[in-house]
Amino acid sequence: MEYQFILVENNYRKHIALVQLNRPKELNALNLQLMLELKDALEKLDKNEEVRCIVITGNEQAFAAGADIKQMESRTAIDLLKIDQFETWDQIRKTKKPVIAAVSGFALGGGCELAMTCDMIVASESAKFGQPEIKIGIMPGAGGTQRLTRAVGKALAMEMVLTGKFISAEEAKNAGLINRVVPEELYLEEAMKLAAEVCQMSPISIRLAKESVLKAFDAGLQEGLYFERKNFYMCFTSEDQKEGMKAFVEKRKPDFKGN
Ligand code: CAA
């Protein structure tokens, strides 16, 4: 698949893949083609053994200003049902490798939802998060009412969803929506640093650990604990577990191979 609206840079040496949303004139509004490209790229990177972590970014001005309103304007409910507009967001959620959003500028509507679908968010001081769909006569449709509420709690989520107000990166950090806030010139570098830290761990335990944390959103406590325990035991089938523990005993850095 040729990509028109995203750029993919694969740094094999560091095991990090960088995906950049690239519709700058439209503030990276997420049209169907862009989302299909993103889905395709993530599926390929997820299968690529050289890649251990994926970073998704936009540009300084916008991570993404939401789903493409011009493309949606004349759609009917049945059109959306047939196109399955938000199916691509589900696919992103299914990515097994860790995905980090590096956000600067606007992360609105579907853009905020895309960032929240990622596993961690690093933001620049200029980042603005919001679910402004209410202002155009709709409501969030790609996880905004669910993921935002789980992340920041009912009070703030309700206010953001019902008034469309934006919050700053600092507010988002204080509310527990994002991991880090850094000056604008550093947000991508900081996200890459975080990715590099993750890449040093065993890809197998990273995968099982990510799966287990996400399970906390879908399961009750007992089911989640049971799932976690199974994944914990599963780590002991890997060579990386032997290497990790041996390296600790020998007081050296582990060399994880992903086996
Ligand atoms: N869809 C389509 N085009 C968009 C867009 C979007 N979501 N957001 C911005 N653009 C386009 C603008 O139309 C404009 O294009 P033209 O120059 O051709 O007119 C260009 O990007 C620049 O935007 P502005 O001139 O509006 O820039 P600004 O700095 O004055 O304002 C903004 C920036 C506050 C982000 C404003 O563009 C805005 O409010 N955008 C829409 C945000 C929004 O409502 N997002 C939710 C979309 S619905 C959704 O996402 C549903 C869901 O749950 C998935």
Short mmCIF file of C-alpha atoms and ligand atoms in Angstrom, two decimals:
data_model
loop_
_atom_site.label_atom_id
_atom_site.label_comp_id
_atom_site.label_asym_id
_atom_site.label_seq_id
_atom_site.Cartn_x
_atom_site.Cartn_y
_atom_site.Cartn_z
CA MET A 1 0.00 0.00 0.00
CA GLU A 2 1.34 3.43 -0.98
CA TYR A 3 0.88 6.01 1.75
CA GLN A 4 -0.45 9.45 0.89
CA PHE A 5 -1.21 10.87 4.33
CA ILE A 6 1.30 9.23 6.66
CA LEU A 7 5.08 8.88 6.75
CA VAL A 8 6.71 5.82 8.24
CA GLU A 9 10.29 5.85 9.43
CA ASN A 10 11.68 2.63 10.73
CA ASN A 11 14.79 2.90 12.86
CA TYR A 12 15.84 -0.73 12.94
CA ARG A 13 18.96 -0.02 14.96
CA LYS A 14 16.89 1.27 17.83
CA HIS A 15 13.86 -0.99 17.24
CA ILE A 16 11.57 2.07 17.13
CA ALA A 17 9.19 2.85 14.28
CA LEU A 18 7.94 6.41 13.88
CA VAL A 19 4.63 7.04 12.14
CA GLN A 20 3.83 10.65 11.29
CA LEU A 21 0.33 11.83 10.40
CA ASN A 22 0.90 14.05 7.40
CA ARG A 23 -2.02 16.25 6.35
CA PRO A 24 -0.60 19.47 7.76
CA LYS A 25 -2.88 21.89 5.87
CA GLU A 26 -5.95 20.21 7.36
CA LEU A 27 -4.36 19.98 10.83
CA ASN A 28 -4.08 16.23 10.27
CA ALA A 29 -7.85 15.77 10.12
CA LEU A 30 -8.35 12.03 10.06
CA ASN A 31 -10.01 11.11 6.80
CA LEU A 32 -10.81 7.50 5.94
CA GLN A 33 -7.76 7.06 3.73
CA LEU A 34 -5.40 8.30 6.45
CA MET A 35 -6.94 5.92 8.97
CA LEU A 36 -6.70 2.99 6.56
CA GLU A 37 -3.04 3.82 5.96
CA LEU A 38 -2.42 4.05 9.69
CA LYS A 39 -4.11 0.71 10.24
CA ASP A 40 -2.05 -0.88 7.46
CA ALA A 41 1.21 0.56 8.80
CA LEU A 42 0.51 -0.55 12.36
CA GLU A 43 -0.40 -4.06 11.27
CA LYS A 44 2.87 -4.35 9.34
CA LEU A 45 4.99 -2.86 12.13
CA ASP A 46 3.32 -5.14 14.66
CA LYS A 47 4.43 -8.14 12.62
CA ASN A 48 7.95 -6.81 12.00
CA GLU A 49 10.28 -8.52 14.47
CA GLU A 50 12.80 -5.67 14.27
CA VAL A 51 10.26 -3.25 15.73
CA ARG A 52 9.70 -3.23 19.47
CA CYS A 53 7.88 0.06 19.98
CA ILE A 54 5.87 2.42 17.77
CA VAL A 55 5.61 6.20 18.13
CA ILE A 56 2.76 8.06 16.44
CA THR A 57 3.11 11.79 15.99
CA GLY A 58 1.77 14.74 14.00
CA ASN A 59 3.53 18.09 13.78
CA GLU A 60 4.05 21.05 16.15
CA GLN A 61 0.68 22.58 15.24
CA ALA A 62 -1.50 19.50 15.39
CA PHE A 63 -1.42 15.89 16.39
CA ALA A 64 -4.85 15.63 14.77
CA ALA A 65 -7.84 17.99 14.85
CA GLY A 66 -10.33 15.13 14.71
CA ALA A 67 -12.15 13.06 12.16
CA ASP A 68 -12.51 14.84 8.83
CA ILE A 69 -15.66 16.95 9.23
CA LYS A 70 -15.80 17.81 5.51
CA GLN A 71 -15.79 14.12 4.65
CA MET A 72 -18.45 13.33 7.26
CA GLU A 73 -20.74 16.31 6.65
CA SER A 74 -23.08 14.68 4.13
CA ARG A 75 -22.92 11.14 5.48
CA THR A 76 -25.99 9.31 6.76
CA ALA A 77 -26.00 6.93 9.72
CA ILE A 78 -26.28 4.03 7.29
CA ASP A 79 -23.22 5.30 5.34
CA LEU A 80 -21.24 5.33 8.57
CA LEU A 81 -22.52 1.89 9.52
CA LYS A 82 -21.52 0.50 6.11
CA ILE A 83 -18.11 2.19 6.10
CA ASP A 84 -17.72 1.19 9.76
CA GLN A 85 -16.07 4.56 10.31
CA PHE A 86 -14.35 3.74 13.57
CA GLU A 87 -13.31 0.16 12.88
CA THR A 88 -9.77 1.40 12.22
CA TRP A 89 -9.55 2.76 15.79
CA ASP A 90 -10.37 -0.78 17.04
CA GLN A 91 -7.48 -2.11 14.97
CA ILE A 92 -5.10 0.37 16.55
CA ARG A 93 -6.22 -0.86 19.96
CA LYS A 94 -5.30 -4.38 18.84
CA THR A 95 -1.64 -3.51 18.18
CA LYS A 96 0.37 -5.83 20.41
CA LYS A 97 3.48 -3.71 20.61
CA PRO A 98 3.52 -0.59 22.77
CA VAL A 99 2.36 2.53 20.95
CA ILE A 100 3.32 5.99 22.21
CA ALA A 101 1.59 9.17 21.05
CA ALA A 102 3.88 12.20 20.73
CA VAL A 103 1.42 15.08 20.80
CA SER A 104 1.89 18.76 20.03
CA GLY A 105 -0.81 21.31 19.22
CA PHE A 106 -4.38 20.11 18.71
CA ALA A 107 -5.47 16.64 19.78
CA LEU A 108 -9.20 17.03 19.31
CA GLY A 109 -12.15 14.71 18.77
CA GLY A 110 -10.87 11.68 16.90
CA GLY A 111 -7.33 13.04 17.40
CA CYS A 112 -7.72 12.97 21.17
CA GLU A 113 -9.33 9.55 20.85
CA LEU A 114 -6.43 8.32 18.73
CA ALA A 115 -3.94 9.54 21.34
CA MET A 116 -5.97 7.85 24.08
CA THR A 117 -5.97 4.60 22.11
CA CYS A 118 -2.18 4.64 22.35
CA ASP A 119 -0.53 3.21 25.46
CA MET A 120 1.28 6.33 26.62
CA ILE A 121 1.14 10.00 25.69
CA VAL A 122 4.03 12.45 25.68
CA ALA A 123 2.92 16.02 25.02
CA SER A 124 4.47 19.37 24.26
CA GLU A 125 3.51 22.39 26.36
CA SER A 126 1.43 23.63 23.42
CA ALA A 127 -0.77 20.53 23.27
CA LYS A 128 -4.51 20.97 23.63
CA PHE A 129 -6.80 18.03 24.28
CA GLY A 130 -10.53 18.13 23.73
CA GLN A 131 -13.68 16.38 22.56
CA PRO A 132 -15.42 19.29 20.78
CA GLU A 133 -17.87 17.14 18.78
CA ILE A 134 -20.77 18.58 20.78
CA LYS A 135 -20.16 21.94 19.08
CA ILE A 136 -20.92 20.46 15.66
CA GLY A 137 -24.08 18.65 16.69
CA ILE A 138 -22.63 15.21 17.32
CA MET A 139 -20.75 13.48 20.14
CA PRO A 140 -17.52 11.50 20.45
CA GLY A 141 -17.71 8.22 18.57
CA ALA A 142 -14.27 6.63 18.76
CA GLY A 143 -13.89 6.10 22.48
CA GLY A 144 -14.07 9.67 23.78
CA THR A 145 -16.84 9.09 26.29
CA GLN A 146 -15.27 5.85 27.53
CA ARG A 147 -11.48 6.22 27.51
CA LEU A 148 -11.54 9.86 28.59
CA THR A 149 -13.86 9.08 31.51
CA ARG A 150 -11.70 6.17 32.64
CA ALA A 151 -8.59 8.34 32.42
CA VAL A 152 -9.73 11.63 34.00
CA GLY A 153 -12.89 10.69 35.89
CA LYS A 154 -16.52 11.67 35.44
CA ALA A 155 -16.38 15.35 36.41
CA LEU A 156 -13.78 16.51 33.90
CA ALA A 157 -14.87 14.07 31.18
CA MET A 158 -18.47 15.23 31.44
CA GLU A 159 -17.42 18.88 31.24
CA MET A 160 -15.16 18.29 28.25
CA VAL A 161 -17.71 16.19 26.38
CA LEU A 162 -20.71 18.41 27.16
CA THR A 163 -19.06 21.79 26.57
CA GLY A 164 -16.32 20.87 24.13
CA LYS A 165 -13.75 22.74 26.22
CA PHE A 166 -10.06 22.07 25.55
CA ILE A 167 -7.59 21.33 28.30
CA SER A 168 -3.90 22.22 28.24
CA ALA A 169 -1.10 19.65 28.41
CA GLU A 170 -0.48 20.63 32.02
CA GLU A 171 -4.14 20.08 32.93
CA ALA A 172 -4.11 16.79 31.03
CA LYS A 173 -1.04 15.69 32.96
CA ASN A 174 -2.60 16.65 36.31
CA ALA A 175 -5.80 14.82 35.36
CA GLY A 176 -3.91 11.60 34.55
CA LEU A 177 -4.61 11.66 30.81
CA ILE A 178 -0.99 11.86 29.70
CA ASN A 179 2.44 10.77 30.90
CA ARG A 180 4.74 13.73 30.33
CA VAL A 181 4.76 17.40 29.33
CA VAL A 182 7.92 18.91 27.86
CA PRO A 183 8.83 22.09 25.95
CA GLU A 184 7.65 22.01 22.33
CA GLU A 185 11.09 21.47 20.84
CA LEU A 186 11.53 18.31 22.93
CA TYR A 187 8.26 16.39 22.71
CA LEU A 188 9.28 14.02 19.93
CA GLU A 189 12.72 13.46 21.39
CA GLU A 190 11.15 12.71 24.78
CA ALA A 191 8.70 10.24 23.22
CA MET A 192 11.60 8.54 21.42
CA LYS A 193 13.51 8.36 24.70
CA LEU A 194 10.55 6.71 26.38
CA ALA A 195 10.26 4.30 23.45
CA ALA A 196 13.98 3.52 23.70
CA GLU A 197 13.55 2.72 27.39
CA VAL A 198 10.71 0.31 26.58
CA CYS A 199 12.80 -1.25 23.79
CA GLN A 200 15.46 -2.29 26.27
CA MET A 201 13.05 -4.67 27.99
CA SER A 202 12.10 -8.14 26.85
CA PRO A 203 9.62 -7.82 23.98
CA ILE A 204 7.83 -10.87 25.31
CA SER A 205 7.26 -9.51 28.80
CA ILE A 206 6.41 -6.12 27.29
CA ARG A 207 3.72 -7.73 25.16
CA LEU A 208 2.27 -9.75 28.03
CA ALA A 209 2.44 -6.80 30.42
CA LYS A 210 0.70 -4.45 27.97
CA GLU A 211 -2.02 -7.02 27.40
CA SER A 212 -2.48 -7.38 31.16
CA VAL A 213 -2.72 -3.64 31.85
CA LEU A 214 -5.31 -3.27 29.07
CA LYS A 215 -7.27 -6.16 30.57
CA ALA A 216 -7.89 -3.95 33.60
CA PHE A 217 -10.21 -1.85 31.41
CA ASP A 218 -12.32 -4.77 30.26
CA ALA A 219 -12.43 -7.22 33.14
CA GLY A 220 -13.50 -7.34 36.78
CA LEU A 221 -10.72 -7.55 39.39
CA GLN A 222 -10.76 -11.32 39.85
CA GLU A 223 -10.74 -12.04 36.13
CA GLY A 224 -8.00 -9.45 35.63
CA LEU A 225 -5.85 -10.91 38.40
CA TYR A 226 -6.28 -14.40 36.98
CA PHE A 227 -5.32 -13.13 33.50
CA GLU A 228 -2.28 -11.33 34.93
CA ARG A 229 -1.11 -14.45 36.78
CA LYS A 230 -1.32 -16.57 33.60
CA ASN A 231 0.71 -13.97 31.71
CA PHE A 232 3.20 -13.84 34.58
CA TYR A 233 3.66 -17.63 34.39
CA MET A 234 3.90 -17.35 30.61
CA CYS A 235 6.97 -15.09 30.98
CA PHE A 236 8.79 -18.12 32.41
CA THR A 237 8.53 -19.93 29.07
CA SER A 238 10.82 -17.31 27.50
CA GLU A 239 14.60 -17.30 27.17
CA ASP A 240 14.42 -13.61 28.08
CA GLN A 241 13.23 -14.51 31.58
CA LYS A 242 16.29 -16.74 32.06
CA GLU A 243 18.54 -14.04 30.63
CA GLY A 244 16.95 -11.27 32.73
CA MET A 245 17.29 -13.13 36.01
CA LYS A 246 20.77 -14.49 35.19
CA ALA A 247 21.95 -10.97 34.32
CA PHE A 248 20.61 -9.70 37.64
CA VAL A 249 22.51 -12.39 39.55
CA GLU A 250 25.68 -11.74 37.51
CA LYS A 251 25.30 -7.96 38.05
CA ARG A 252 25.26 -7.11 34.32
CA LYS A 253 22.83 -5.62 31.81
CA PRO A 254 20.48 -8.21 30.26
CA ASP A 255 20.55 -8.78 26.53
CA PHE A 256 16.95 -9.53 25.60
CA LYS A 257 16.45 -11.23 22.24
CA GLY A 258 12.67 -11.57 22.22
CA ASN A 259 12.68 -15.36 22.48
N1 CAA B 1 -11.98 18.13 9.67
C1 CAA B 1 -11.74 18.71 8.45
N2 CAA B 1 -10.98 19.81 8.30
C2 CAA B 1 -10.44 20.36 9.41
C3 CAA B 1 -10.66 19.81 10.70
C4 CAA B 1 -11.46 18.64 10.80
N3 CAA B 1 -11.68 18.02 11.96
N4 CAA B 1 -10.01 20.58 11.59
C5 CAA B 1 -9.41 21.56 10.89
N5 CAA B 1 -9.66 21.44 9.57
C6 CAA B 1 -9.20 22.27 8.48
C7 CAA B 1 -10.00 23.59 8.44
O1 CAA B 1 -11.22 23.42 7.77
C8 CAA B 1 -9.04 24.47 7.69
O2 CAA B 1 -9.09 24.15 6.32
P1 CAA B 1 -9.29 25.36 5.22
O3 CAA B 1 -8.03 26.16 5.36
O4 CAA B 1 -9.40 24.60 3.93
O5 CAA B 1 -10.50 26.10 5.64
C9 CAA B 1 -7.66 24.00 8.19
O6 CAA B 1 -7.85 22.68 8.71
C10 CAA B 1 -7.11 24.89 9.29
O7 CAA B 1 -8.10 24.98 10.31
P2 CAA B 1 -8.62 26.39 10.89
O8 CAA B 1 -8.52 27.45 9.87
O9 CAA B 1 -9.96 26.15 11.50
O10 CAA B 1 -7.52 26.64 12.02
P3 CAA B 1 -7.69 27.42 13.39
O11 CAA B 1 -6.32 27.51 13.96
O12 CAA B 1 -8.48 28.67 13.20
O13 CAA B 1 -8.58 26.45 14.32
C11 CAA B 1 -9.19 24.35 15.31
C12 CAA B 1 -8.07 25.22 14.71
C13 CAA B 1 -9.68 24.94 16.62
C14 CAA B 1 -8.60 22.97 15.56
C15 CAA B 1 -10.38 24.26 14.31
O14 CAA B 1 -9.87 23.90 13.04
C16 CAA B 1 -11.42 23.27 14.69
O15 CAA B 1 -12.25 23.53 15.55
N6 CAA B 1 -11.43 22.07 14.05
C17 CAA B 1 -12.41 21.04 14.26
C18 CAA B 1 -12.21 20.32 15.57
C19 CAA B 1 -13.32 19.29 15.77
O16 CAA B 1 -14.46 19.62 15.88
N7 CAA B 1 -12.94 18.01 15.85
C20 CAA B 1 -13.87 16.92 16.01
C21 CAA B 1 -14.22 16.31 14.68
S1 CAA B 1 -15.52 15.09 14.76
C22 CAA B 1 -14.78 13.73 15.38
O17 CAA B 1 -13.58 13.67 15.58
C23 CAA B 1 -15.68 12.56 15.65
C24 CAA B 1 -15.06 11.43 16.40
O18 CAA B 1 -15.37 11.16 17.54
C25 CAA B 1 -14.06 10.58 15.76
#
